PDB file of C-alpha atoms in Angstrom:
ATOM      1  CA  MET X   1     101.853  18.305 129.612  1.00  0.00           C
ATOM      2  CA  ASP X   2     105.838  18.595 129.735  1.00  0.00           C
ATOM      3  CA  HIS X   3     107.684  20.057 132.717  1.00  0.00           C
ATOM      4  CA  PRO X   4     107.768  24.374 132.654  1.00  0.00           C
ATOM      5  CA  ALA X   5     111.754  23.718 133.370  1.00  0.00           C
ATOM      6  CA  GLN X   6     111.061  21.967 130.189  1.00  0.00           C
ATOM      7  CA  GLN X   7     109.794  24.597 128.052  1.00  0.00           C
ATOM      8  CA  PRO X   8     111.095  26.484 125.131  1.00  0.00           C
ATOM      9  CA  ARG X   9     111.657  29.960 126.898  1.00  0.00           C
ATOM     10  CA  THR X  10     110.964  32.927 125.255  1.00  0.00           C
ATOM     11  CA  PRO X  11     113.444  35.728 125.053  1.00  0.00           C
ATOM     12  CA  ALA X  12     112.669  38.635 127.057  1.00  0.00           C
ATOM     13  CA  ALA X  13     111.817  42.181 125.369  1.00  0.00           C
ATOM     14  CA  PRO X  14     114.881  44.277 124.870  1.00  0.00           C
ATOM     15  CA  ALA X  15     114.755  47.094 127.535  1.00  0.00           C
ATOM     16  CA  GLU X  16     113.505  50.001 126.408  1.00  0.00           C
ATOM     17  CA  PRO X  17     116.083  52.777 126.652  1.00  0.00           C
ATOM     18  CA  PRO X  18     115.071  55.368 129.136  1.00  0.00           C
ATOM     19  CA  ARG X  19     114.001  58.370 128.013  1.00  0.00           C
ATOM     20  CA  PRO X  20     115.495  61.730 128.466  1.00  0.00           C
ATOM     21  CA  GLN X  21     112.895  63.238 130.345  1.00  0.00           C
ATOM     22  CA  GLU X  22     113.174  59.913 133.002  1.00  0.00           C
ATOM     23  CA  VAL X  23     117.319  60.554 132.889  1.00  0.00           C
ATOM     24  CA  ARG X  24     117.223  64.383 133.999  1.00  0.00           C
ATOM     25  CA  ALA X  25     114.639  63.655 136.616  1.00  0.00           C
ATOM     26  CA  THR X  26     116.912  60.948 137.962  1.00  0.00           C
ATOM     27  CA  ALA X  27     119.462  63.287 137.779  1.00  0.00           C
ATOM     28  CA  ALA X  28     117.738  65.758 138.963  1.00  0.00           C
ATOM     29  CA  ARG X  29     117.307  63.913 142.366  1.00  0.00           C
ATOM     30  CA  ALA X  30     121.035  62.789 142.528  1.00  0.00           C
ATOM     31  CA  VAL X  31     122.155  66.150 142.177  1.00  0.00           C
ATOM     32  CA  GLY X  32     119.714  66.850 145.432  1.00  0.00           C
ATOM     33  CA  VAL X  33     121.168  63.817 147.078  1.00  0.00           C
ATOM     34  CA  LEU X  34     125.081  64.853 146.313  1.00  0.00           C
ATOM     35  CA  MET X  35     124.352  68.757 147.387  1.00  0.00           C
ATOM     36  CA  ALA X  36     122.743  67.232 150.805  1.00  0.00           C
ATOM     37  CA  LEU X  37     125.516  64.984 151.733  1.00  0.00           C
ATOM     38  CA  VAL X  38     128.698  67.639 150.407  1.00  0.00           C
ATOM     39  CA  PRO X  39     127.223  70.266 150.970  1.00  0.00           C
ATOM     40  CA  CYS X  40     127.253  71.746 148.117  1.00  0.00           C
ATOM     41  CA  THR X  41     125.766  73.991 145.834  1.00  0.00           C
ATOM     42  CA  ALA X  42     123.564  72.416 142.468  1.00  0.00           C
ATOM     43  CA  ALA X  43     126.481  73.475 139.806  1.00  0.00           C
ATOM     44  CA  LYS X  44     128.715  71.576 142.038  1.00  0.00           C
ATOM     45  CA  ALA X  45     126.661  68.631 142.736  1.00  0.00           C
ATOM     46  CA  ARG X  46     126.079  68.618 138.688  1.00  0.00           C
ATOM     47  CA  ARG X  47     130.220  68.591 137.960  1.00  0.00           C
ATOM     48  CA  ILE X  48     130.270  65.831 140.908  1.00  0.00           C
ATOM     49  CA  LEU X  49     127.914  64.069 138.613  1.00  0.00           C
ATOM     50  CA  ALA X  50     129.234  64.174 135.581  1.00  0.00           C
ATOM     51  CA  GLU X  51     133.221  63.510 137.633  1.00  0.00           C
ATOM     52  CA  VAL X  52     132.545  60.039 138.366  1.00  0.00           C
ATOM     53  CA  VAL X  53     130.384  59.433 134.753  1.00  0.00           C
ATOM     54  CA  MET X  54     133.936  60.628 133.090  1.00  0.00           C
ATOM     55  CA  VAL X  55     135.963  57.907 135.711  1.00  0.00           C
ATOM     56  CA  THR X  56     133.581  55.229 135.624  1.00  0.00           C
ATOM     57  CA  GLY X  57     132.429  55.551 131.478  1.00  0.00           C
ATOM     58  CA  THR X  58     129.341  54.717 132.757  1.00  0.00           C
ATOM     59  CA  GLU X  59     125.974  56.349 131.243  1.00  0.00           C
ATOM     60  CA  VAL X  60     124.623  59.696 133.490  1.00  0.00           C
ATOM     61  CA  ARG X  61     121.489  57.667 134.452  1.00  0.00           C
ATOM     62  CA  GLU X  62     123.377  55.175 135.716  1.00  0.00           C
ATOM     63  CA  ALA X  63     125.725  57.219 137.864  1.00  0.00           C
ATOM     64  CA  ALA X  64     122.711  59.233 139.337  1.00  0.00           C
ATOM     65  CA  GLU X  65     121.334  56.142 140.152  1.00  0.00           C
ATOM     66  CA  ALA X  66     124.453  54.596 141.855  1.00  0.00           C
ATOM     67  CA  VAL X  67     124.574  57.828 144.118  1.00  0.00           C
ATOM     68  CA  LEU X  68     120.205  56.699 144.860  1.00  0.00           C
ATOM     69  CA  ALA X  69     121.823  53.800 146.097  1.00  0.00           C
ATOM     70  CA  VAL X  70     124.240  54.631 148.149  1.00  0.00           C
ATOM     71  CA  ARG X  71     121.835  57.385 150.062  1.00  0.00           C
ATOM     72  CA  THR X  72     119.503  54.114 150.691  1.00  0.00           C
ATOM     73  CA  GLY X  73     122.467  51.729 151.162  1.00  0.00           C
ATOM     74  CA  GLU X  74     121.298  49.749 148.580  1.00  0.00           C
ATOM     75  CA  PRO X  75     124.144  47.652 146.669  1.00  0.00           C
ATOM     76  CA  VAL X  76     126.435  49.654 144.196  1.00  0.00           C
ATOM     77  CA  ALA X  77     128.857  48.353 141.751  1.00  0.00           C
ATOM     78  CA  PRO X  78     132.400  48.397 143.536  1.00  0.00           C
ATOM     79  CA  ALA X  79     133.976  50.625 140.501  1.00  0.00           C
ATOM     80  CA  VAL X  80     131.585  52.857 140.605  1.00  0.00           C
ATOM     81  CA  GLU X  81     130.823  52.772 144.680  1.00  0.00           C
ATOM     82  CA  SER X  82     134.823  53.632 145.282  1.00  0.00           C
ATOM     83  CA  VAL X  83     134.776  56.518 142.614  1.00  0.00           C
ATOM     84  CA  LEU X  84     131.736  57.549 143.592  1.00  0.00           C
ATOM     85  CA  ARG X  85     133.425  57.621 147.376  1.00  0.00           C
ATOM     86  CA  HIS X  86     136.528  59.279 146.307  1.00  0.00           C
ATOM     87  CA  VAL X  87     134.531  62.630 144.528  1.00  0.00           C
ATOM     88  CA  LEU X  88     132.701  62.825 147.599  1.00  0.00           C
ATOM     89  CA  ALA X  89     135.973  63.132 149.780  1.00  0.00           C
ATOM     90  CA  GLN X  90     137.052  65.346 147.203  1.00  0.00           C
ATOM     91  CA  ALA X  91     134.629  67.462 147.244  1.00  0.00           C
ATOM     92  CA  ARG X  92     134.673  67.771 151.456  1.00  0.00           C
ATOM     93  CA  THR X  93     138.254  68.321 150.909  1.00  0.00           C
ATOM     94  CA  LEU X  94     139.057  72.716 152.255  1.00  0.00           C
ATOM     95  CA  PRO X  95     140.038  75.215 150.290  1.00  0.00           C
ATOM     96  CA  ASP X  96     142.131  77.998 151.375  1.00  0.00           C
ATOM     97  CA  PRO X  97     140.760  79.752 153.324  1.00  0.00           C
ATOM     98  CA  PRO X  98     140.088  83.649 152.142  1.00  0.00           C
ATOM     99  CA  ALA X  99     142.900  86.060 152.308  1.00  0.00           C
ATOM    100  CA  GLY X 100     142.364  89.559 153.831  1.00  0.00           C
ATOM    101  CA  SER X 101     140.296  90.583 156.897  1.00  0.00           C
ATOM    102  CA  TRP X 102     136.711  89.109 157.702  1.00  0.00           C
ATOM    103  CA  SER X 103     135.161  89.535 161.725  1.00  0.00           C
ATOM    104  CA  PRO X 104     133.245  86.437 162.484  1.00  0.00           C
ATOM    105  CA  PRO X 105     129.629  86.682 162.359  1.00  0.00           C
ATOM    106  CA  GLU X 106     127.658  86.557 166.249  1.00  0.00           C
ATOM    107  CA  PRO X 107     126.828  83.037 167.298  1.00  0.00           C
ATOM    108  CA  ASP X 108     123.204  83.138 167.447  1.00  0.00           C
ATOM    109  CA  LEU X 109     123.378  84.303 163.855  1.00  0.00           C
ATOM    110  CA  LEU X 110     125.298  81.363 163.258  1.00  0.00           C
ATOM    111  CA  ARG X 111     123.529  78.773 164.934  1.00  0.00           C
ATOM    112  CA  ARG X 112     120.516  79.786 162.900  1.00  0.00           C
ATOM    113  CA  HIS X 113     121.494  79.637 159.399  1.00  0.00           C
ATOM    114  CA  VAL X 114     123.399  76.028 160.467  1.00  0.00           C
ATOM    115  CA  ASN X 115     120.421  74.994 161.542  1.00  0.00           C
ATOM    116  CA  HIS X 116     118.284  76.245 158.801  1.00  0.00           C
ATOM    117  CA  LEU X 117     121.263  74.538 156.289  1.00  0.00           C
ATOM    118  CA  ARG X 118     120.863  71.188 158.449  1.00  0.00           C
ATOM    119  CA  ALA X 119     116.964  71.345 158.064  1.00  0.00           C
ATOM    120  CA  ALA X 120     117.807  72.101 154.421  1.00  0.00           C
ATOM    121  CA  ARG X 121     119.200  68.549 154.206  1.00  0.00           C
ATOM    122  CA  ARG X 122     117.218  66.396 155.365  1.00  0.00           C
ATOM    123  CA  ARG X 123     114.729  67.704 153.497  1.00  0.00           C
ATOM    124  CA  ALA X 124     116.338  67.314 150.299  1.00  0.00           C
ATOM    125  CA  LEU X 125     118.082  64.151 151.259  1.00  0.00           C
ATOM    126  CA  ALA X 126     114.085  63.005 151.983  1.00  0.00           C
ATOM    127  CA  ALA X 127     112.682  64.733 148.756  1.00  0.00           C
ATOM    128  CA  PRO X 128     115.868  65.186 146.393  1.00  0.00           C
ATOM    129  CA  GLY X 129     113.690  65.368 143.238  1.00  0.00           C
ATOM    130  CA  ASP X 130     111.650  68.544 144.406  1.00  0.00           C
ATOM    131  CA  ALA X 131     113.203  71.703 143.131  1.00  0.00           C
ATOM    132  CA  SER X 132     112.115  74.048 145.393  1.00  0.00           C
ATOM    133  CA  VAL X 133     113.430  71.791 148.406  1.00  0.00           C
ATOM    134  CA  ARG X 134     117.125  71.861 146.495  1.00  0.00           C
ATOM    135  CA  SER X 135     117.151  75.616 145.460  1.00  0.00           C
ATOM    136  CA  GLU X 136     116.463  76.417 149.395  1.00  0.00           C
ATOM    137  CA  LEU X 137     119.422  74.152 149.737  1.00  0.00           C
ATOM    138  CA  GLU X 138     121.531  76.188 147.200  1.00  0.00           C
ATOM    139  CA  GLU X 139     120.126  79.548 149.205  1.00  0.00           C
ATOM    140  CA  ALA X 140     121.088  78.261 152.505  1.00  0.00           C
ATOM    141  CA  ALA X 141     124.639  77.128 151.483  1.00  0.00           C
ATOM    142  CA  TYR X 142     125.264  80.125 149.825  1.00  0.00           C
ATOM    143  CA  THR X 143     124.437  82.274 152.674  1.00  0.00           C
ATOM    144  CA  LEU X 144     126.499  80.619 155.297  1.00  0.00           C
ATOM    145  CA  CYS X 145     129.304  80.566 152.148  1.00  0.00           C
ATOM    146  CA  VAL X 146     129.112  84.455 152.809  1.00  0.00           C
ATOM    147  CA  LEU X 147     129.075  84.434 155.950  1.00  0.00           C
ATOM    148  CA  MET X 148     132.008  82.582 156.328  1.00  0.00           C
ATOM    149  CA  GLY X 149     133.781  84.288 154.091  1.00  0.00           C
ATOM    150  CA  GLN X 150     134.304  80.288 152.448  1.00  0.00           C
ATOM    151  CA  ARG X 151     133.748  79.483 149.189  1.00  0.00           C
ATOM    152  CA  SER X 152     133.019  76.234 149.634  1.00  0.00           C
ATOM    153  CA  ALA X 153     129.163  75.348 151.355  1.00  0.00           C
ATOM    154  CA  HIS X 154     131.908  72.355 153.126  1.00  0.00           C
ATOM    155  CA  GLY X 155     134.396  74.582 154.954  1.00  0.00           C
ATOM    156  CA  ALA X 156     131.565  77.265 155.861  1.00  0.00           C
ATOM    157  CA  LEU X 157     129.706  74.892 157.489  1.00  0.00           C
ATOM    158  CA  LEU X 158     132.458  73.307 159.649  1.00  0.00           C
ATOM    159  CA  ALA X 159     134.334  76.580 160.082  1.00  0.00           C
ATOM    160  CA  ALA X 160     130.758  77.761 161.651  1.00  0.00           C
ATOM    161  CA  GLU X 161     130.172  74.360 163.711  1.00  0.00           C
ATOM    162  CA  GLN X 162     133.867  74.953 165.017  1.00  0.00           C
ATOM    163  CA  LEU X 163     132.807  78.705 165.661  1.00  0.00           C
ATOM    164  CA  ILE X 164     129.818  78.195 167.836  1.00  0.00           C
ATOM    165  CA  ALA X 165     131.658  75.721 169.462  1.00  0.00           C
ATOM    166  CA  VAL X 166     134.034  77.906 170.688  1.00  0.00           C
ATOM    167  CA  SER X 167     131.491  80.987 171.568  1.00  0.00           C
ATOM    168  CA  ARG X 168     130.399  77.767 173.786  1.00  0.00           C
ATOM    169  CA  LEU X 169     133.360  77.200 175.508  1.00  0.00           C
ATOM    170  CA  LYS X 170     134.326  80.904 176.087  1.00  0.00           C
ATOM    171  CA  PRO X 171     133.820  82.153 179.870  1.00  0.00           C
ATOM    172  CA  VAL X 172     131.440  84.263 180.776  1.00  0.00           C
ATOM    173  CA  MET X 173     132.999  87.713 182.754  1.00  0.00           C
ATOM    174  CA  PRO X 174     131.390  88.444 185.503  1.00  0.00           C
ATOM    175  CA  ALA X 175     129.797  92.268 185.211  1.00  0.00           C
ATOM    176  CA  ARG X 176     131.738  94.350 187.507  1.00  0.00           C
ATOM    177  CA  SER X 177     129.896  95.907 190.183  1.00  0.00           C
ATOM    178  CA  GLY X 178     130.786  99.657 191.112  1.00  0.00           C
TER     179      GLY X 178
END
């Protein structure tokens, strides 16, 4: 009997190309992760994924798998990871504040909406393929954008957190007794 290392190897069967529905499901999970990481809307997350595909020259499936791998701490091709991190950093830059008059919402209302957004982000990271979770995250991000007069969910979240922190620092004026 021959030694196993000396036996001729049979060529590995060529890998089947992924089915379109598998690619769409992987991309949908990646969109959910991006929505939670930035935070942003689904449309912006799809643009982020498309930019990673365009800059790296990879397939959508490969870029989506890289997003999912970054989420779990798995290794990613250095070129793809650096582009992904750069695109995420750009997505997190704050736009100019809106012009016009704006009055800030009550701190308690802000706290509730910020907590809702944070909870939706955690659920989206735990179940990025769940369309209802992504929808909830998008609604929470949109609501916070409207409340804060911001065009980006990331900017709205930062502004809301800043207002909440400032409200904690304001001294409470004692009631005057008459």
